[in-house]
Amino acid sequence: MMRFALIGAAGYIAPRHLKAMKEVGGQLVAALDPFDAVGVLDSFFPEARFFTHPEVFEAFLEDDPVDWVSVVSPNYLHEAHIRMGLRHGAHVLCEKPLVIDPASLDRLVEMERRTGKRVFTVLQLRVHPSLLALRERLLGEGGKKEVELTYITSRGPWYQESWKADEKKSGGVATNIGIHFFDLLSWYFGGMEALEVHLRTPTTVAGYLELERARVRWFLSIDPSALPQEAKAQGKRTYRSIRIEGEEVEFSEGFTDLHTEVYRKTLSGEGFGLNEARPGIELAAKVRTAEVSVPSPRARHPFLG
């Protein structure tokens, strides 16, 4: 039975990790969070020790080592918490984005070398059955595809008052929201050849991306006013669309157990490490810093008007 510790137990994503640990037969022995609203632990691991101070948590790990540390804390703390896990002789599985700054990846590569332990991340779209099948099909077809990506996930006023609105802490919309899709695009279509950013605000980023095997017009937003009229009419607050050569990619189902599958693959030695995480992290970082330009008609996403 693998022994786990969890950093970020009060966060919204923590229950998915707790469920995954349970379903793969793991045991959570310790959890850390400065906030103590962690009653969810009773539903999965009622005997787990809980700490609100990192120093006390680390002292526990020194006396009672674990095999794995799962990190689900805010983005800007990921590197520090990953390093904590490695220092205590554990492998680490961290939520995406693994880190905000690509330079952090280089530091973690060196720490892996020094400790002999590994760092993995949660790239759950890579284990979605429909998306896996589509990747195989695309690789078989070859050629350079025309792609249109649109993702709008509405957030209320609370978002702008939280750490997520601080680009230095979250990486902004490009990283905090876009990392799923920048990773997916890199995985499907290869390395970046050209990038244009046509809009960048605290709530929306959009642009054009040329990859080895695709030309992509992309639009990412947390602004509910950006939702298309049909979504608003149905009371929806999320809109997700990927079109490849005009064909809609259907992947609205099958998300329930993806974290569990990531845990299974990671524990079996098939997890997504620093090398797998790098393309999406580097691409998101470039989106944050690229000069905003006026799009050509060919490169303009339809939602830009």
PDB file of C-alpha atoms in Angstrom:
ATOM      1  CA  MET A   1       0.000   0.000   0.000  1.00  0.00           C
ATOM      2  CA  MET A   2       1.465   3.343  -1.094  1.00  0.00           C
ATOM      3  CA  ARG A   3       1.586   5.998   1.616  1.00  0.00           C
ATOM      4  CA  PHE A   4       0.618   9.535   0.589  1.00  0.00           C
ATOM      5  CA  ALA A   5       0.786  13.031   2.029  1.00  0.00           C
ATOM      6  CA  LEU A   6      -1.373  15.810   0.575  1.00  0.00           C
ATOM      7  CA  ILE A   7      -0.503  19.524   0.442  1.00  0.00           C
ATOM      8  CA  GLY A   8      -3.543  21.737  -0.174  1.00  0.00           C
ATOM      9  CA  ALA A   9      -6.256  19.649   1.457  1.00  0.00           C
ATOM     10  CA  ALA A  10      -8.784  22.504   1.657  1.00  0.00           C
ATOM     11  CA  GLY A  11      -8.661  23.321  -2.054  1.00  0.00           C
ATOM     12  CA  TYR A  12     -11.475  22.643  -4.513  1.00  0.00           C
ATOM     13  CA  ILE A  13      -9.480  20.021  -6.441  1.00  0.00           C
ATOM     14  CA  ALA A  14      -8.394  18.081  -3.341  1.00  0.00           C
ATOM     15  CA  PRO A  15     -11.437  15.722  -3.325  1.00  0.00           C
ATOM     16  CA  ARG A  16     -10.495  14.390  -6.774  1.00  0.00           C
ATOM     17  CA  HIS A  17      -7.051  13.489  -5.462  1.00  0.00           C
ATOM     18  CA  LEU A  18      -8.446  11.929  -2.311  1.00  0.00           C
ATOM     19  CA  LYS A  19     -10.844   9.836  -4.374  1.00  0.00           C
ATOM     20  CA  ALA A  20      -8.029   8.763  -6.694  1.00  0.00           C
ATOM     21  CA  MET A  21      -5.771   7.774  -3.785  1.00  0.00           C
ATOM     22  CA  LYS A  22      -8.582   5.683  -2.354  1.00  0.00           C
ATOM     23  CA  GLU A  23      -9.403   4.006  -5.660  1.00  0.00           C
ATOM     24  CA  VAL A  24      -5.793   2.997  -6.345  1.00  0.00           C
ATOM     25  CA  GLY A  25      -5.474   1.468  -2.903  1.00  0.00           C
ATOM     26  CA  GLY A  26      -3.297   4.183  -1.397  1.00  0.00           C
ATOM     27  CA  GLN A  27      -3.307   5.435   2.176  1.00  0.00           C
ATOM     28  CA  LEU A  28      -3.284   9.136   3.072  1.00  0.00           C
ATOM     29  CA  VAL A  29      -1.337   9.516   6.289  1.00  0.00           C
ATOM     30  CA  ALA A  30      -0.882  13.307   6.489  1.00  0.00           C
ATOM     31  CA  ALA A  31      -2.392  16.463   5.016  1.00  0.00           C
ATOM     32  CA  LEU A  32      -1.382  20.133   5.130  1.00  0.00           C
ATOM     33  CA  ASP A  33      -3.323  23.335   4.592  1.00  0.00           C
ATOM     34  CA  PRO A  34      -3.330  26.725   6.384  1.00  0.00           C
ATOM     35  CA  PHE A  35      -7.126  26.580   6.240  1.00  0.00           C
ATOM     36  CA  ASP A  36      -8.845  24.031   8.433  1.00  0.00           C
ATOM     37  CA  ALA A  37     -12.057  23.453   6.453  1.00  0.00           C
ATOM     38  CA  VAL A  38     -11.007  19.915   5.605  1.00  0.00           C
ATOM     39  CA  GLY A  39     -13.949  17.802   6.727  1.00  0.00           C
ATOM     40  CA  VAL A  40     -13.711  16.095   3.331  1.00  0.00           C
ATOM     41  CA  LEU A  41     -10.912  13.985   4.826  1.00  0.00           C
ATOM     42  CA  ASP A  42     -13.519  12.093   6.854  1.00  0.00           C
ATOM     43  CA  SER A  43     -15.112  10.830   3.647  1.00  0.00           C
ATOM     44  CA  PHE A  44     -11.905   9.218   2.408  1.00  0.00           C
ATOM     45  CA  PHE A  45      -9.192   8.929   5.062  1.00  0.00           C
ATOM     46  CA  PRO A  46     -10.631   9.714   8.509  1.00  0.00           C
ATOM     47  CA  GLU A  47      -7.445   8.590  10.272  1.00  0.00           C
ATOM     48  CA  ALA A  48      -5.136  10.949   8.366  1.00  0.00           C
ATOM     49  CA  ARG A  49      -3.165  13.435  10.432  1.00  0.00           C
ATOM     50  CA  PHE A  50      -3.852  17.085   9.583  1.00  0.00           C
ATOM     51  CA  PHE A  51      -1.520  20.062   9.956  1.00  0.00           C
ATOM     52  CA  THR A  52      -1.901  23.793   9.410  1.00  0.00           C
ATOM     53  CA  HIS A  53       1.805  24.650   9.836  1.00  0.00           C
ATOM     54  CA  PRO A  54       4.410  23.454   7.306  1.00  0.00           C
ATOM     55  CA  GLU A  55       7.093  23.116   9.970  1.00  0.00           C
ATOM     56  CA  VAL A  56       5.023  20.661  12.001  1.00  0.00           C
ATOM     57  CA  PHE A  57       4.006  18.807   8.834  1.00  0.00           C
ATOM     58  CA  GLU A  58       7.652  18.435   7.816  1.00  0.00           C
ATOM     59  CA  ALA A  59       8.615  17.223  11.275  1.00  0.00           C
ATOM     60  CA  PHE A  60       5.946  14.526  10.951  1.00  0.00           C
ATOM     61  CA  LEU A  61       7.341  13.442   7.560  1.00  0.00           C
ATOM     62  CA  GLU A  62      10.838  13.168   9.038  1.00  0.00           C
ATOM     63  CA  ASP A  63       9.580  10.683  11.623  1.00  0.00           C
ATOM     64  CA  ASP A  64       6.971   8.949   9.462  1.00  0.00           C
ATOM     65  CA  PRO A  65       8.081   9.017   5.788  1.00  0.00           C
ATOM     66  CA  VAL A  66       5.671   8.630   2.875  1.00  0.00           C
ATOM     67  CA  ASP A  67       6.123   7.270  -0.635  1.00  0.00           C
ATOM     68  CA  TRP A  68       4.305  10.096  -2.420  1.00  0.00           C
ATOM     69  CA  VAL A  69       3.450  13.752  -1.803  1.00  0.00           C
ATOM     70  CA  SER A  70       0.507  15.084  -3.809  1.00  0.00           C
ATOM     71  CA  VAL A  71       0.584  18.864  -4.309  1.00  0.00           C
ATOM     72  CA  VAL A  72      -2.681  20.722  -4.924  1.00  0.00           C
ATOM     73  CA  SER A  73      -1.763  24.100  -3.432  1.00  0.00           C
ATOM     74  CA  PRO A  74      -1.975  27.458  -5.293  1.00  0.00           C
ATOM     75  CA  ASN A  75       0.158  27.614  -8.433  1.00  0.00           C
ATOM     76  CA  TYR A  76       2.844  29.941  -7.079  1.00  0.00           C
ATOM     77  CA  LEU A  77       3.587  27.519  -4.231  1.00  0.00           C
ATOM     78  CA  HIS A  78       3.982  24.432  -6.391  1.00  0.00           C
ATOM     79  CA  GLU A  79       7.743  24.553  -6.794  1.00  0.00           C
ATOM     80  CA  ALA A  80       8.341  25.063  -3.070  1.00  0.00           C
ATOM     81  CA  HIS A  81       5.965  22.244  -2.145  1.00  0.00           C
ATOM     82  CA  ILE A  82       7.425  19.898  -4.756  1.00  0.00           C
ATOM     83  CA  ARG A  83      10.870  20.563  -3.342  1.00  0.00           C
ATOM     84  CA  MET A  84       9.549  19.839   0.141  1.00  0.00           C
ATOM     85  CA  GLY A  85       8.324  16.436  -0.976  1.00  0.00           C
ATOM     86  CA  LEU A  86      11.602  15.604  -2.718  1.00  0.00           C
ATOM     87  CA  ARG A  87      13.620  16.662   0.330  1.00  0.00           C
ATOM     88  CA  HIS A  88      11.694  14.162   2.424  1.00  0.00           C
ATOM     89  CA  GLY A  89      12.464  11.268   0.108  1.00  0.00           C
ATOM     90  CA  ALA A  90       9.111  11.075  -1.670  1.00  0.00           C
ATOM     91  CA  HIS A  91       8.091  11.137  -5.299  1.00  0.00           C
ATOM     92  CA  VAL A  92       5.735  14.037  -6.077  1.00  0.00           C
ATOM     93  CA  LEU A  93       2.521  14.241  -8.090  1.00  0.00           C
ATOM     94  CA  CYS A  94       1.514  17.870  -8.639  1.00  0.00           C
ATOM     95  CA  GLU A  95      -1.597  19.428 -10.123  1.00  0.00           C
ATOM     96  CA  LYS A  96      -1.274  21.495 -13.274  1.00  0.00           C
ATOM     97  CA  PRO A  97       0.202  23.898 -13.955  1.00  0.00           C
ATOM     98  CA  LEU A  98       3.190  22.079 -12.535  1.00  0.00           C
ATOM     99  CA  VAL A  99       4.990  25.442 -12.296  1.00  0.00           C
ATOM    100  CA  ILE A 100       4.446  28.917 -13.767  1.00  0.00           C
ATOM    101  CA  ASP A 101       8.000  29.782 -14.815  1.00  0.00           C
ATOM    102  CA  PRO A 102       9.851  27.449 -17.214  1.00  0.00           C
ATOM    103  CA  ALA A 103      13.072  28.129 -15.265  1.00  0.00           C
ATOM    104  CA  SER A 104      11.487  26.269 -12.362  1.00  0.00           C
ATOM    105  CA  LEU A 105      11.508  23.113 -14.482  1.00  0.00           C
ATOM    106  CA  ASP A 106      15.283  23.298 -14.805  1.00  0.00           C
ATOM    107  CA  ARG A 107      15.672  23.627 -11.047  1.00  0.00           C
ATOM    108  CA  LEU A 108      13.409  20.638 -10.487  1.00  0.00           C
ATOM    109  CA  VAL A 109      15.348  18.546 -13.015  1.00  0.00           C
ATOM    110  CA  GLU A 110      18.459  19.202 -10.948  1.00  0.00           C
ATOM    111  CA  MET A 111      16.663  18.356  -7.708  1.00  0.00           C
ATOM    112  CA  GLU A 112      15.406  15.091  -9.194  1.00  0.00           C
ATOM    113  CA  ARG A 113      19.027  14.268 -10.016  1.00  0.00           C
ATOM    114  CA  ARG A 114      20.195  15.051  -6.473  1.00  0.00           C
ATOM    115  CA  THR A 115      17.425  13.205  -4.642  1.00  0.00           C
ATOM    116  CA  GLY A 116      16.833  10.282  -6.978  1.00  0.00           C
ATOM    117  CA  LYS A 117      13.086  10.948  -6.755  1.00  0.00           C
ATOM    118  CA  ARG A 118      10.701  11.944  -9.566  1.00  0.00           C
ATOM    119  CA  VAL A 119       8.221  14.727 -10.183  1.00  0.00           C
ATOM    120  CA  PHE A 120       5.007  14.048 -12.098  1.00  0.00           C
ATOM    121  CA  THR A 121       2.003  16.152 -13.021  1.00  0.00           C
ATOM    122  CA  VAL A 122      -1.707  15.691 -13.702  1.00  0.00           C
ATOM    123  CA  LEU A 123      -2.367  15.954 -17.445  1.00  0.00           C
ATOM    124  CA  GLN A 124      -5.725  14.237 -17.353  1.00  0.00           C
ATOM    125  CA  LEU A 125      -6.778  15.130 -20.900  1.00  0.00           C
ATOM    126  CA  ARG A 126      -4.003  12.803 -22.065  1.00  0.00           C
ATOM    127  CA  VAL A 127      -5.829   9.823 -20.570  1.00  0.00           C
ATOM    128  CA  HIS A 128      -9.297  10.734 -21.875  1.00  0.00           C
ATOM    129  CA  PRO A 129     -10.283   7.802 -24.145  1.00  0.00           C
ATOM    130  CA  SER A 130     -11.793   9.939 -26.918  1.00  0.00           C
ATOM    131  CA  LEU A 131      -8.847  12.316 -26.991  1.00  0.00           C
ATOM    132  CA  LEU A 132      -6.363   9.437 -27.022  1.00  0.00           C
ATOM    133  CA  ALA A 133      -8.155   7.880 -29.990  1.00  0.00           C
ATOM    134  CA  LEU A 134      -8.234  11.214 -31.817  1.00  0.00           C
ATOM    135  CA  ARG A 135      -4.483  11.689 -31.355  1.00  0.00           C
ATOM    136  CA  GLU A 136      -3.809   8.281 -32.873  1.00  0.00           C
ATOM    137  CA  ARG A 137      -6.041   9.146 -35.811  1.00  0.00           C
ATOM    138  CA  LEU A 138      -4.369  12.506 -36.394  1.00  0.00           C
ATOM    139  CA  LEU A 139      -0.883  11.031 -36.254  1.00  0.00           C
ATOM    140  CA  GLY A 140      -1.967   8.475 -38.826  1.00  0.00           C
ATOM    141  CA  GLU A 141      -3.427  11.088 -41.166  1.00  0.00           C
ATOM    142  CA  GLY A 142      -0.425  13.404 -41.145  1.00  0.00           C
ATOM    143  CA  GLY A 143      -0.472  16.836 -42.772  1.00  0.00           C
ATOM    144  CA  LYS A 144      -1.006  20.258 -41.212  1.00  0.00           C
ATOM    145  CA  LYS A 145      -4.462  20.792 -39.758  1.00  0.00           C
ATOM    146  CA  GLU A 146      -6.608  23.915 -39.404  1.00  0.00           C
ATOM    147  CA  VAL A 147      -7.758  24.117 -35.774  1.00  0.00           C
ATOM    148  CA  GLU A 148     -10.079  26.433 -33.866  1.00  0.00           C
ATOM    149  CA  LEU A 149     -10.025  26.256 -30.065  1.00  0.00           C
ATOM    150  CA  THR A 150     -12.522  28.101 -27.866  1.00  0.00           C
ATOM    151  CA  TYR A 151     -12.770  27.732 -24.102  1.00  0.00           C
ATOM    152  CA  ILE A 152     -14.872  29.985 -21.877  1.00  0.00           C
ATOM    153  CA  THR A 153     -15.339  29.058 -18.236  1.00  0.00           C
ATOM    154  CA  SER A 154     -17.203  31.818 -16.412  1.00  0.00           C
ATOM    155  CA  ARG A 155     -15.942  33.082 -13.078  1.00  0.00           C
ATOM    156  CA  GLY A 156     -17.776  35.409 -10.715  1.00  0.00           C
ATOM    157  CA  PRO A 157     -16.460  38.567  -8.986  1.00  0.00           C
ATOM    158  CA  TRP A 158     -14.711  36.433  -6.343  1.00  0.00           C
ATOM    159  CA  TYR A 159     -12.087  35.464  -8.921  1.00  0.00           C
ATOM    160  CA  GLN A 160     -10.690  38.978  -9.206  1.00  0.00           C
ATOM    161  CA  GLU A 161     -10.327  39.162  -5.419  1.00  0.00           C
ATOM    162  CA  SER A 162      -8.443  35.865  -5.157  1.00  0.00           C
ATOM    163  CA  TRP A 163      -4.819  34.884  -5.768  1.00  0.00           C
ATOM    164  CA  LYS A 164      -5.906  33.576  -9.163  1.00  0.00           C
ATOM    165  CA  ALA A 165      -6.271  37.131 -10.482  1.00  0.00           C
ATOM    166  CA  ASP A 166      -2.621  37.885  -9.649  1.00  0.00           C
ATOM    167  CA  GLU A 167      -0.592  36.844 -12.681  1.00  0.00           C
ATOM    168  CA  LYS A 168       2.535  36.394 -10.576  1.00  0.00           C
ATOM    169  CA  LYS A 169       0.706  33.835  -8.440  1.00  0.00           C
ATOM    170  CA  SER A 170      -1.461  32.039 -10.984  1.00  0.00           C
ATOM    171  CA  GLY A 171       0.159  32.712 -14.339  1.00  0.00           C
ATOM    172  CA  GLY A 172      -2.996  34.526 -15.447  1.00  0.00           C
ATOM    173  CA  VAL A 173      -5.646  33.161 -17.768  1.00  0.00           C
ATOM    174  CA  ALA A 174      -3.044  31.776 -20.178  1.00  0.00           C
ATOM    175  CA  THR A 175      -1.609  29.456 -17.534  1.00  0.00           C
ATOM    176  CA  ASN A 176      -4.335  28.968 -14.954  1.00  0.00           C
ATOM    177  CA  ILE A 177      -7.058  28.290 -17.530  1.00  0.00           C
ATOM    178  CA  GLY A 178      -5.133  27.595 -20.712  1.00  0.00           C
ATOM    179  CA  ILE A 179      -2.561  25.064 -19.522  1.00  0.00           C
ATOM    180  CA  HIS A 180      -4.944  22.136 -20.221  1.00  0.00           C
ATOM    181  CA  PHE A 181      -5.317  23.131 -23.836  1.00  0.00           C
ATOM    182  CA  PHE A 182      -1.799  24.342 -24.569  1.00  0.00           C
ATOM    183  CA  ASP A 183      -0.594  20.963 -23.352  1.00  0.00           C
ATOM    184  CA  LEU A 184      -3.196  19.168 -25.472  1.00  0.00           C
ATOM    185  CA  LEU A 185      -2.278  21.140 -28.599  1.00  0.00           C
ATOM    186  CA  SER A 186       1.444  20.480 -28.109  1.00  0.00           C
ATOM    187  CA  TRP A 187       0.755  16.787 -27.533  1.00  0.00           C
ATOM    188  CA  TYR A 188      -1.382  16.545 -30.659  1.00  0.00           C
ATOM    189  CA  PHE A 189       0.492  18.750 -33.073  1.00  0.00           C
ATOM    190  CA  GLY A 190       4.112  19.119 -31.971  1.00  0.00           C
ATOM    191  CA  GLY A 191       6.367  22.056 -31.180  1.00  0.00           C
ATOM    192  CA  MET A 192       5.653  25.740 -31.678  1.00  0.00           C
ATOM    193  CA  GLU A 193       6.782  27.422 -34.893  1.00  0.00           C
ATOM    194  CA  ALA A 194       5.027  30.800 -34.535  1.00  0.00           C
ATOM    195  CA  LEU A 195       2.854  32.619 -31.991  1.00  0.00           C
ATOM    196  CA  GLU A 196       0.661  35.710 -32.161  1.00  0.00           C
ATOM    197  CA  VAL A 197      -1.295  37.204 -29.260  1.00  0.00           C
ATOM    198  CA  HIS A 198      -4.230  39.330 -30.426  1.00  0.00           C
ATOM    199  CA  LEU A 199      -5.924  40.052 -27.088  1.00  0.00           C
ATOM    200  CA  ARG A 200      -4.666  39.889 -23.524  1.00  0.00           C
ATOM    201  CA  THR A 201      -6.725  41.226 -20.617  1.00  0.00           C
ATOM    202  CA  PRO A 202      -7.150  40.036 -17.012  1.00  0.00           C
ATOM    203  CA  THR A 203     -10.075  37.879 -18.188  1.00  0.00           C
ATOM    204  CA  THR A 204      -9.351  36.928 -21.808  1.00  0.00           C
ATOM    205  CA  VAL A 205      -6.453  35.915 -24.055  1.00  0.00           C
ATOM    206  CA  ALA A 206      -6.677  35.070 -27.727  1.00  0.00           C
ATOM    207  CA  GLY A 207      -4.331  34.586 -30.640  1.00  0.00           C
ATOM    208  CA  TYR A 208      -2.871  32.405 -33.346  1.00  0.00           C
ATOM    209  CA  LEU A 209      -0.482  29.515 -32.925  1.00  0.00           C
ATOM    210  CA  GLU A 210       1.423  27.629 -35.573  1.00  0.00           C
ATOM    211  CA  LEU A 211       2.651  24.189 -34.533  1.00  0.00           C
ATOM    212  CA  GLU A 212       4.516  21.526 -36.504  1.00  0.00           C
ATOM    213  CA  ARG A 213       1.272  19.907 -37.618  1.00  0.00           C
ATOM    214  CA  ALA A 214      -1.413  22.575 -37.113  1.00  0.00           C
ATOM    215  CA  ARG A 215      -2.453  26.188 -37.490  1.00  0.00           C
ATOM    216  CA  VAL A 216      -4.557  27.145 -34.468  1.00  0.00           C
ATOM    217  CA  ARG A 217      -6.825  30.102 -33.794  1.00  0.00           C
ATOM    218  CA  TRP A 218      -7.471  30.116 -30.038  1.00  0.00           C
ATOM    219  CA  PHE A 219      -9.637  32.020 -27.554  1.00  0.00           C
ATOM    220  CA  LEU A 220      -9.610  31.543 -23.742  1.00  0.00           C
ATOM    221  CA  SER A 221     -11.761  33.493 -21.295  1.00  0.00           C
ATOM    222  CA  ILE A 222     -13.297  33.585 -17.827  1.00  0.00           C
ATOM    223  CA  ASP A 223     -15.661  36.430 -18.813  1.00  0.00           C
ATOM    224  CA  PRO A 224     -19.314  35.270 -18.953  1.00  0.00           C
ATOM    225  CA  SER A 225     -20.117  38.029 -21.452  1.00  0.00           C
ATOM    226  CA  ALA A 226     -17.898  36.214 -23.964  1.00  0.00           C
ATOM    227  CA  LEU A 227     -20.239  33.194 -24.021  1.00  0.00           C
ATOM    228  CA  PRO A 228     -22.008  32.630 -27.359  1.00  0.00           C
ATOM    229  CA  GLN A 229     -25.704  33.440 -27.404  1.00  0.00           C
ATOM    230  CA  GLU A 230     -26.802  29.803 -27.613  1.00  0.00           C
ATOM    231  CA  ALA A 231     -24.912  28.981 -24.411  1.00  0.00           C
ATOM    232  CA  LYS A 232     -26.414  31.979 -22.614  1.00  0.00           C
ATOM    233  CA  ALA A 233     -29.916  30.995 -23.763  1.00  0.00           C
ATOM    234  CA  GLN A 234     -29.451  27.560 -22.188  1.00  0.00           C
ATOM    235  CA  GLY A 235     -28.164  29.020 -18.925  1.00  0.00           C
ATOM    236  CA  LYS A 236     -24.710  27.551 -19.449  1.00  0.00           C
ATOM    237  CA  ARG A 237     -21.637  29.167 -17.933  1.00  0.00           C
ATOM    238  CA  THR A 238     -19.072  27.105 -19.785  1.00  0.00           C
ATOM    239  CA  TYR A 239     -18.422  26.746 -23.491  1.00  0.00           C
ATOM    240  CA  ARG A 240     -15.779  24.422 -24.882  1.00  0.00           C
ATOM    241  CA  SER A 241     -15.120  23.777 -28.558  1.00  0.00           C
ATOM    242  CA  ILE A 242     -12.267  22.280 -30.556  1.00  0.00           C
ATOM    243  CA  ARG A 243     -12.718  22.114 -34.321  1.00  0.00           C
ATOM    244  CA  ILE A 244     -10.192  20.312 -36.472  1.00  0.00           C
ATOM    245  CA  GLU A 245     -10.657  20.879 -40.204  1.00  0.00           C
ATOM    246  CA  GLY A 246     -14.162  22.122 -39.337  1.00  0.00           C
ATOM    247  CA  GLU A 247     -15.086  18.930 -37.468  1.00  0.00           C
ATOM    248  CA  GLU A 248     -16.139  19.338 -33.834  1.00  0.00           C
ATOM    249  CA  VAL A 249     -14.188  17.195 -31.385  1.00  0.00           C
ATOM    250  CA  GLU A 250     -16.651  15.586 -28.959  1.00  0.00           C
ATOM    251  CA  PHE A 251     -15.248  15.058 -25.474  1.00  0.00           C
ATOM    252  CA  SER A 252     -17.969  16.323 -23.167  1.00  0.00           C
ATOM    253  CA  GLU A 253     -18.253  12.954 -21.402  1.00  0.00           C
ATOM    254  CA  GLY A 254     -15.792  10.697 -19.666  1.00  0.00           C
ATOM    255  CA  PHE A 255     -14.198  13.129 -17.207  1.00  0.00           C
ATOM    256  CA  THR A 256     -15.333  11.427 -13.990  1.00  0.00           C
ATOM    257  CA  ASP A 257     -12.393   9.123 -13.338  1.00  0.00           C
ATOM    258  CA  LEU A 258      -9.515  10.845 -15.130  1.00  0.00           C
ATOM    259  CA  HIS A 259      -7.613  11.733 -11.951  1.00  0.00           C
ATOM    260  CA  THR A 260      -7.811   8.109 -10.846  1.00  0.00           C
ATOM    261  CA  GLU A 261      -6.425   7.001 -14.197  1.00  0.00           C
ATOM    262  CA  VAL A 262      -3.564   9.508 -13.884  1.00  0.00           C
ATOM    263  CA  TYR A 263      -2.750   8.082 -10.444  1.00  0.00           C
ATOM    264  CA  ARG A 264      -2.822   4.529 -11.827  1.00  0.00           C
ATOM    265  CA  LYS A 265      -0.496   5.402 -14.695  1.00  0.00           C
ATOM    266  CA  THR A 266       1.849   7.345 -12.418  1.00  0.00           C
ATOM    267  CA  LEU A 267       2.140   4.560  -9.857  1.00  0.00           C
ATOM    268  CA  SER A 268       2.779   2.043 -12.633  1.00  0.00           C
ATOM    269  CA  GLY A 269       5.675   4.092 -14.010  1.00  0.00           C
ATOM    270  CA  GLU A 270       3.808   5.676 -16.934  1.00  0.00           C
ATOM    271  CA  GLY A 271       3.199   9.127 -15.456  1.00  0.00           C
ATOM    272  CA  PHE A 272       3.748  12.541 -17.027  1.00  0.00           C
ATOM    273  CA  GLY A 273       7.043  13.983 -15.842  1.00  0.00           C
ATOM    274  CA  LEU A 274       8.924  17.257 -16.251  1.00  0.00           C
ATOM    275  CA  ASN A 275       9.661  16.657 -19.941  1.00  0.00           C
ATOM    276  CA  GLU A 276       5.997  16.062 -20.726  1.00  0.00           C
ATOM    277  CA  ALA A 277       4.953  19.184 -18.806  1.00  0.00           C
ATOM    278  CA  ARG A 278       7.515  21.490 -20.420  1.00  0.00           C
ATOM    279  CA  PRO A 279       5.907  22.300 -23.833  1.00  0.00           C
ATOM    280  CA  GLY A 280       2.622  23.539 -22.344  1.00  0.00           C
ATOM    281  CA  ILE A 281       4.352  25.542 -19.603  1.00  0.00           C
ATOM    282  CA  GLU A 282       6.748  27.191 -22.056  1.00  0.00           C
ATOM    283  CA  LEU A 283       3.936  28.000 -24.470  1.00  0.00           C
ATOM    284  CA  ALA A 284       1.770  29.568 -21.753  1.00  0.00           C
ATOM    285  CA  ALA A 285       4.740  31.651 -20.577  1.00  0.00           C
ATOM    286  CA  LYS A 286       5.281  32.966 -24.122  1.00  0.00           C
ATOM    287  CA  VAL A 287       1.593  33.915 -24.348  1.00  0.00           C
ATOM    288  CA  ARG A 288       1.982  35.981 -21.164  1.00  0.00           C
ATOM    289  CA  THR A 289       4.911  37.976 -22.544  1.00  0.00           C
ATOM    290  CA  ALA A 290       4.388  38.190 -26.311  1.00  0.00           C
ATOM    291  CA  GLU A 291       3.614  41.574 -27.831  1.00  0.00           C
ATOM    292  CA  VAL A 292      -0.077  42.019 -28.646  1.00  0.00           C
ATOM    293  CA  SER A 293      -0.597  42.418 -32.392  1.00  0.00           C
ATOM    294  CA  VAL A 294      -3.429  43.039 -34.835  1.00  0.00           C
ATOM    295  CA  PRO A 295      -4.564  39.763 -36.397  1.00  0.00           C
ATOM    296  CA  SER A 296      -4.752  39.107 -40.090  1.00  0.00           C
ATOM    297  CA  PRO A 297      -8.134  37.801 -41.332  1.00  0.00           C
ATOM    298  CA  ARG A 298      -6.624  34.315 -41.638  1.00  0.00           C
ATOM    299  CA  ALA A 299      -5.375  34.308 -38.031  1.00  0.00           C
ATOM    300  CA  ARG A 300      -8.322  36.040 -36.325  1.00  0.00           C
ATOM    301  CA  HIS A 301     -10.486  33.927 -34.027  1.00  0.00           C
ATOM    302  CA  PRO A 302     -14.224  34.407 -34.797  1.00  0.00           C
ATOM    303  CA  PHE A 303     -14.959  35.461 -31.211  1.00  0.00           C
ATOM    304  CA  LEU A 304     -12.768  38.536 -31.670  1.00  0.00           C
ATOM    305  CA  GLY A 305     -15.399  39.920 -34.039  1.00  0.00           C
TER     306      GLY A 305
END
